[in-house]
C-alpha positions in Angstrom: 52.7 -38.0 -95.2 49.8 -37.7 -92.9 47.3 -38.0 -95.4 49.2 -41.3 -97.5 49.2 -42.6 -94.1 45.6 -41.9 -93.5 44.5 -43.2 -97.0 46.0 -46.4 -96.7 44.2 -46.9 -93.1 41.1 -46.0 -94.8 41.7 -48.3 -97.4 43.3 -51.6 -95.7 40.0 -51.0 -93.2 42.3 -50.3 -90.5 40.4 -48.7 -87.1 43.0 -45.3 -86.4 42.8 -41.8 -85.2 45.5 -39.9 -86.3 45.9 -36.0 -85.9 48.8 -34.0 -87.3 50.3 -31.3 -84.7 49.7 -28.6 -87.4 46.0 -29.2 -87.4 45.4 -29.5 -83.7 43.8 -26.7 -81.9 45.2 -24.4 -79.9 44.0 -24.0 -76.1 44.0 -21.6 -73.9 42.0 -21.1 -70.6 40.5 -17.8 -69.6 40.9 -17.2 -65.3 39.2 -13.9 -63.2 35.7 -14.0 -65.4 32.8 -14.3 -63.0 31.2 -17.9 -63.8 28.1 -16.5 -64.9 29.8 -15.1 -67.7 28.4 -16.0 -70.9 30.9 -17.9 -73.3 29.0 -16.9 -76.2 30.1 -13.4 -75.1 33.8 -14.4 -75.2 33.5 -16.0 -78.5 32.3 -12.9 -79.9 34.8 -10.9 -78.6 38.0 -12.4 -79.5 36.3 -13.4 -82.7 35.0 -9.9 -83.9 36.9 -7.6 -82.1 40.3 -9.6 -81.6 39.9 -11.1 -84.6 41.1 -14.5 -83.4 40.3 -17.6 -85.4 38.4 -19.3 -82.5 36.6 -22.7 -83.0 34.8 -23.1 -79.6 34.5 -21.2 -75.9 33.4 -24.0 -73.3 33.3 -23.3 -69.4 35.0 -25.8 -67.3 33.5 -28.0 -64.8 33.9 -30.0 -61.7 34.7 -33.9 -62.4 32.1 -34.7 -59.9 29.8 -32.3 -59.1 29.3 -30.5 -62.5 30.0 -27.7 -61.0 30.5 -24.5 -63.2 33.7 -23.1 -62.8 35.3 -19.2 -63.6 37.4 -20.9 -66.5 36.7 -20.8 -69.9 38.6 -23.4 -72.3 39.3 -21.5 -75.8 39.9 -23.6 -78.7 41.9 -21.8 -81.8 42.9 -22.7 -85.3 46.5 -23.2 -85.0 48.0 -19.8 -86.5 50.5 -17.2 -85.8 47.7 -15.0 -84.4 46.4 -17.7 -82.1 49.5 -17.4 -80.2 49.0 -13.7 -79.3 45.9 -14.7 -77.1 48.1 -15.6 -74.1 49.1 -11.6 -73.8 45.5 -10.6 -73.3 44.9 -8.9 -70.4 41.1 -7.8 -70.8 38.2 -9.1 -72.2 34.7 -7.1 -71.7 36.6 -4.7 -69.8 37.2 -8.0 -67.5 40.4 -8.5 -66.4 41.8 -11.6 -66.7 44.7 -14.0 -67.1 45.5 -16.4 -70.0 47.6 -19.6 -69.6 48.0 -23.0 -71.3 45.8 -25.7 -71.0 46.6 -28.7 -68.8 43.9 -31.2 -69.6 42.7 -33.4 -66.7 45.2 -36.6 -66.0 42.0 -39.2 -67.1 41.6 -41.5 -69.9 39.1 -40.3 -72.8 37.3 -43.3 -74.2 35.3 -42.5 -77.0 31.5 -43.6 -76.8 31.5 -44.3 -81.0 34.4 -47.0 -81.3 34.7 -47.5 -77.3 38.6 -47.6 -77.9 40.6 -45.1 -75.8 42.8 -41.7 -75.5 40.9 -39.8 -79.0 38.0 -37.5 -79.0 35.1 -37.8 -81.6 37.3 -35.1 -84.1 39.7 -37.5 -84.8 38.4 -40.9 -84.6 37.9 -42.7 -88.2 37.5 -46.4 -86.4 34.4 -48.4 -87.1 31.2 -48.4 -84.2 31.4 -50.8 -82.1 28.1 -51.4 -79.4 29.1 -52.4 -75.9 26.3 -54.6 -75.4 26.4 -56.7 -78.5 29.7 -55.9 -80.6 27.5 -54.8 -83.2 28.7 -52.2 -85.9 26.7 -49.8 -84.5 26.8 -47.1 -81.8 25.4 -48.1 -78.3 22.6 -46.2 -78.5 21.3 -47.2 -81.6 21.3 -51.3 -80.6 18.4 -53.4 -80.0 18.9 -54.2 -76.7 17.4 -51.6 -74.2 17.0 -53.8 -70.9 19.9 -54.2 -68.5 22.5 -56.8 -69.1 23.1 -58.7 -66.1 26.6 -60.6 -66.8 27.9 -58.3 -69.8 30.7 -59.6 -71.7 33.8 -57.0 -72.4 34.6 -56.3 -76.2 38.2 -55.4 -75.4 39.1 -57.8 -72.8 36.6 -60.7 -73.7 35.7 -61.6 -69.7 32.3 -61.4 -68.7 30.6 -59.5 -65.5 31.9 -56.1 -67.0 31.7 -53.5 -69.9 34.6 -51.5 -71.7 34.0 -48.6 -69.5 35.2 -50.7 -66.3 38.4 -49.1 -65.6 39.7 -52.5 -63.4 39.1 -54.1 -66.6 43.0 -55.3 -67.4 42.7 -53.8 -71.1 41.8 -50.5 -69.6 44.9 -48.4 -69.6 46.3 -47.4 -66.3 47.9 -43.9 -65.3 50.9 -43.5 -63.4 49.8 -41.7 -60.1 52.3 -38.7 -58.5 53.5 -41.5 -55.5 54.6 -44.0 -58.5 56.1 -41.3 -60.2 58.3 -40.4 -57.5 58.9 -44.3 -56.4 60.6 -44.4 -59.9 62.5 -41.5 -59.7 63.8 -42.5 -56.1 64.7 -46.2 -57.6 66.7 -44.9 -60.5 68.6 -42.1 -58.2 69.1 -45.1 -55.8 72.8 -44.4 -54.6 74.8 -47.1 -53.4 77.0 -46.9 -50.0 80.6 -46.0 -50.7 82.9 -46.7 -48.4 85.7 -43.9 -49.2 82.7 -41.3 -49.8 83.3 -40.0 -46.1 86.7 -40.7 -44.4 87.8 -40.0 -40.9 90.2 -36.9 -40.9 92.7 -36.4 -38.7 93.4 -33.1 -36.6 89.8 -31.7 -38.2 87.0 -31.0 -35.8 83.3 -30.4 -35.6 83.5 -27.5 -34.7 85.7 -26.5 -37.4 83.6 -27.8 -39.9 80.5 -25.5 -38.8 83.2 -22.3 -38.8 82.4 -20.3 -42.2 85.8 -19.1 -41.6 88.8 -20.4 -43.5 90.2 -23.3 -42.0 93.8 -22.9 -40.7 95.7 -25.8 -40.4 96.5 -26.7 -37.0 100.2 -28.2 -36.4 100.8 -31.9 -35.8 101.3 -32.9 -31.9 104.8 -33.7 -31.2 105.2 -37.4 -30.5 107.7 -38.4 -27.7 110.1 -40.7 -28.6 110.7 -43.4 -26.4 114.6 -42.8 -26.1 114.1 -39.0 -25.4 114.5 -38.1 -21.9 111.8 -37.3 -19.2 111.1 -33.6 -17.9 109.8 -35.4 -14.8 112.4 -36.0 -11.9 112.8 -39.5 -10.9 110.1 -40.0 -8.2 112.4 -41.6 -5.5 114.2 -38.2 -4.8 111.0 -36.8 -3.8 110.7 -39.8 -1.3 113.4 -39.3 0.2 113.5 -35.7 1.0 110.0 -35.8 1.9 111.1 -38.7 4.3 114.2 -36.3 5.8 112.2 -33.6 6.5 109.3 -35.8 8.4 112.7 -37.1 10.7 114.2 -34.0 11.0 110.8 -32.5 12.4 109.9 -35.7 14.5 113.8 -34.9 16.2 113.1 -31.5 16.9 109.6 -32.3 18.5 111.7 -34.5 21.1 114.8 -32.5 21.4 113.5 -28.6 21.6 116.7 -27.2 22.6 119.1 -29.1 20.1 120.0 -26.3 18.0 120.9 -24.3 21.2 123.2 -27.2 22.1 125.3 -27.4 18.9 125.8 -24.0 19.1 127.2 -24.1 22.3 129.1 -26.9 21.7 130.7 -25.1 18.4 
């Protein structure tokens, strides 16, 4: 189906890069080799001694500064055998650790066609010159000064080439803090209000015990008809009152207890 597809592209003059799974490469990246290491050295090793169907060895750079790094990108016909590479452990007595590819999270434009997210392998558009729209590669047009107020081919505005990534037909990448603003705004909970109730005759403390819970008996509720422990409060007056008399009587009388008993 790939191919019908591709065929009527090609013949309806239709600009497309299409590439079946089964015929794209297989990548791995080589860690732990110093990065003076030769790739042509690695090619020739898992090519010859490994016998792996490899395409290309490249050694990775720094976006910015070019700086050589100690990875090595391997690209691999897609085969059963290519998948063994990941459980190499050695190469030129090196050892070393294999993992799967994570390409950079950028936007490939190619330079040919100037349209986006294809490498040169699988683009089968029609060249396309950012200075003039021509139907010929940038580097091959007429014009070699400088263009001071350009006009896009994508977008049509002028003051800017294709290559302008604020231009508004350049595609735009999701960055890790919109990524997680969308995740947060579709796990957005709403506030329920039966989610966490008051309980009665349940404490804090009880809730931080790892302990099974033992549930504590309900207070007994005094009815209003049931009778008081308390004695009434007036008794107390009063015998409180007696005995403040009685002691007042003897401070004034000393010998009235001698009296009554002579008297009886």
């Amino acid at each position: 189906k790939h191919q019908e597809i591709s065929n009527f592209c090609r013949t309806q003059g239709y600009d497309f890069h299409i590439n079946p799974a089964s015929k794209r490469p297989v990548k791995a990246v080589i860690k732990y080799l110093p990065p003076d290491h030769d790739p042509e050295n690695i090619k020739s090793f898992l090519k010859n001694e490994l016998k792996f169907p490899v395409e290309r060895v490249i050694q990775l750079k720094k976006l910015r500064t070019r700086q050589l790094l100690p990875f090595f990108l391997v690209e691999l016909q897609r085969t059963k055998k290519s998948e063994e590479i990941f459980k190499i452990k050695h190469i030129n007595y090196l050892k070393v650790e294999v993992e799967h590819y994570r390409g950079r999270n950028i936007v490939n434009q190619f330079f040919k066609c100037n349209w986006y997210h294809h490498k040169a392998g699988e683009c089968q558009s029609k060249a396309r010159c950012l200075k003039c729209e021509g139907p010929h590669e940038t580097n091959q047009c007429s014009i070699t000064d400088k263009i001071l107020n350009p006009k896009c081919i994508n977008c049509g505005e002028m003051g800017h080439v294709v290559s302008f990534r604020r231009c508004r037909s350049f595609p735009k990448l999701q960055t890790a803090q919109q990524n997680r603003s969308n995740s947060s705004n579709s796990q957005r909970r709403t506030f329920n209000t039966n989610a966490k109730r008051v309980r009665e005759n349940f404490f804090y403390s009880s809730a931080l015990n790892p302990q099974p819970r033992q549930e504590m008996a309900p207070r007994n509720i005094i009815n209003e008809n049931s009778q008081s422990l308390d004695p009434p409060s007036n008794t107390f007056k009063d015998m409180a009152e007696g005995l403040a008399e009685l002691k007042k009587l003897m401070q004034e009388f000393p010998n009235l207890f001698s009296a009554l008993k002579e008297l009886r």
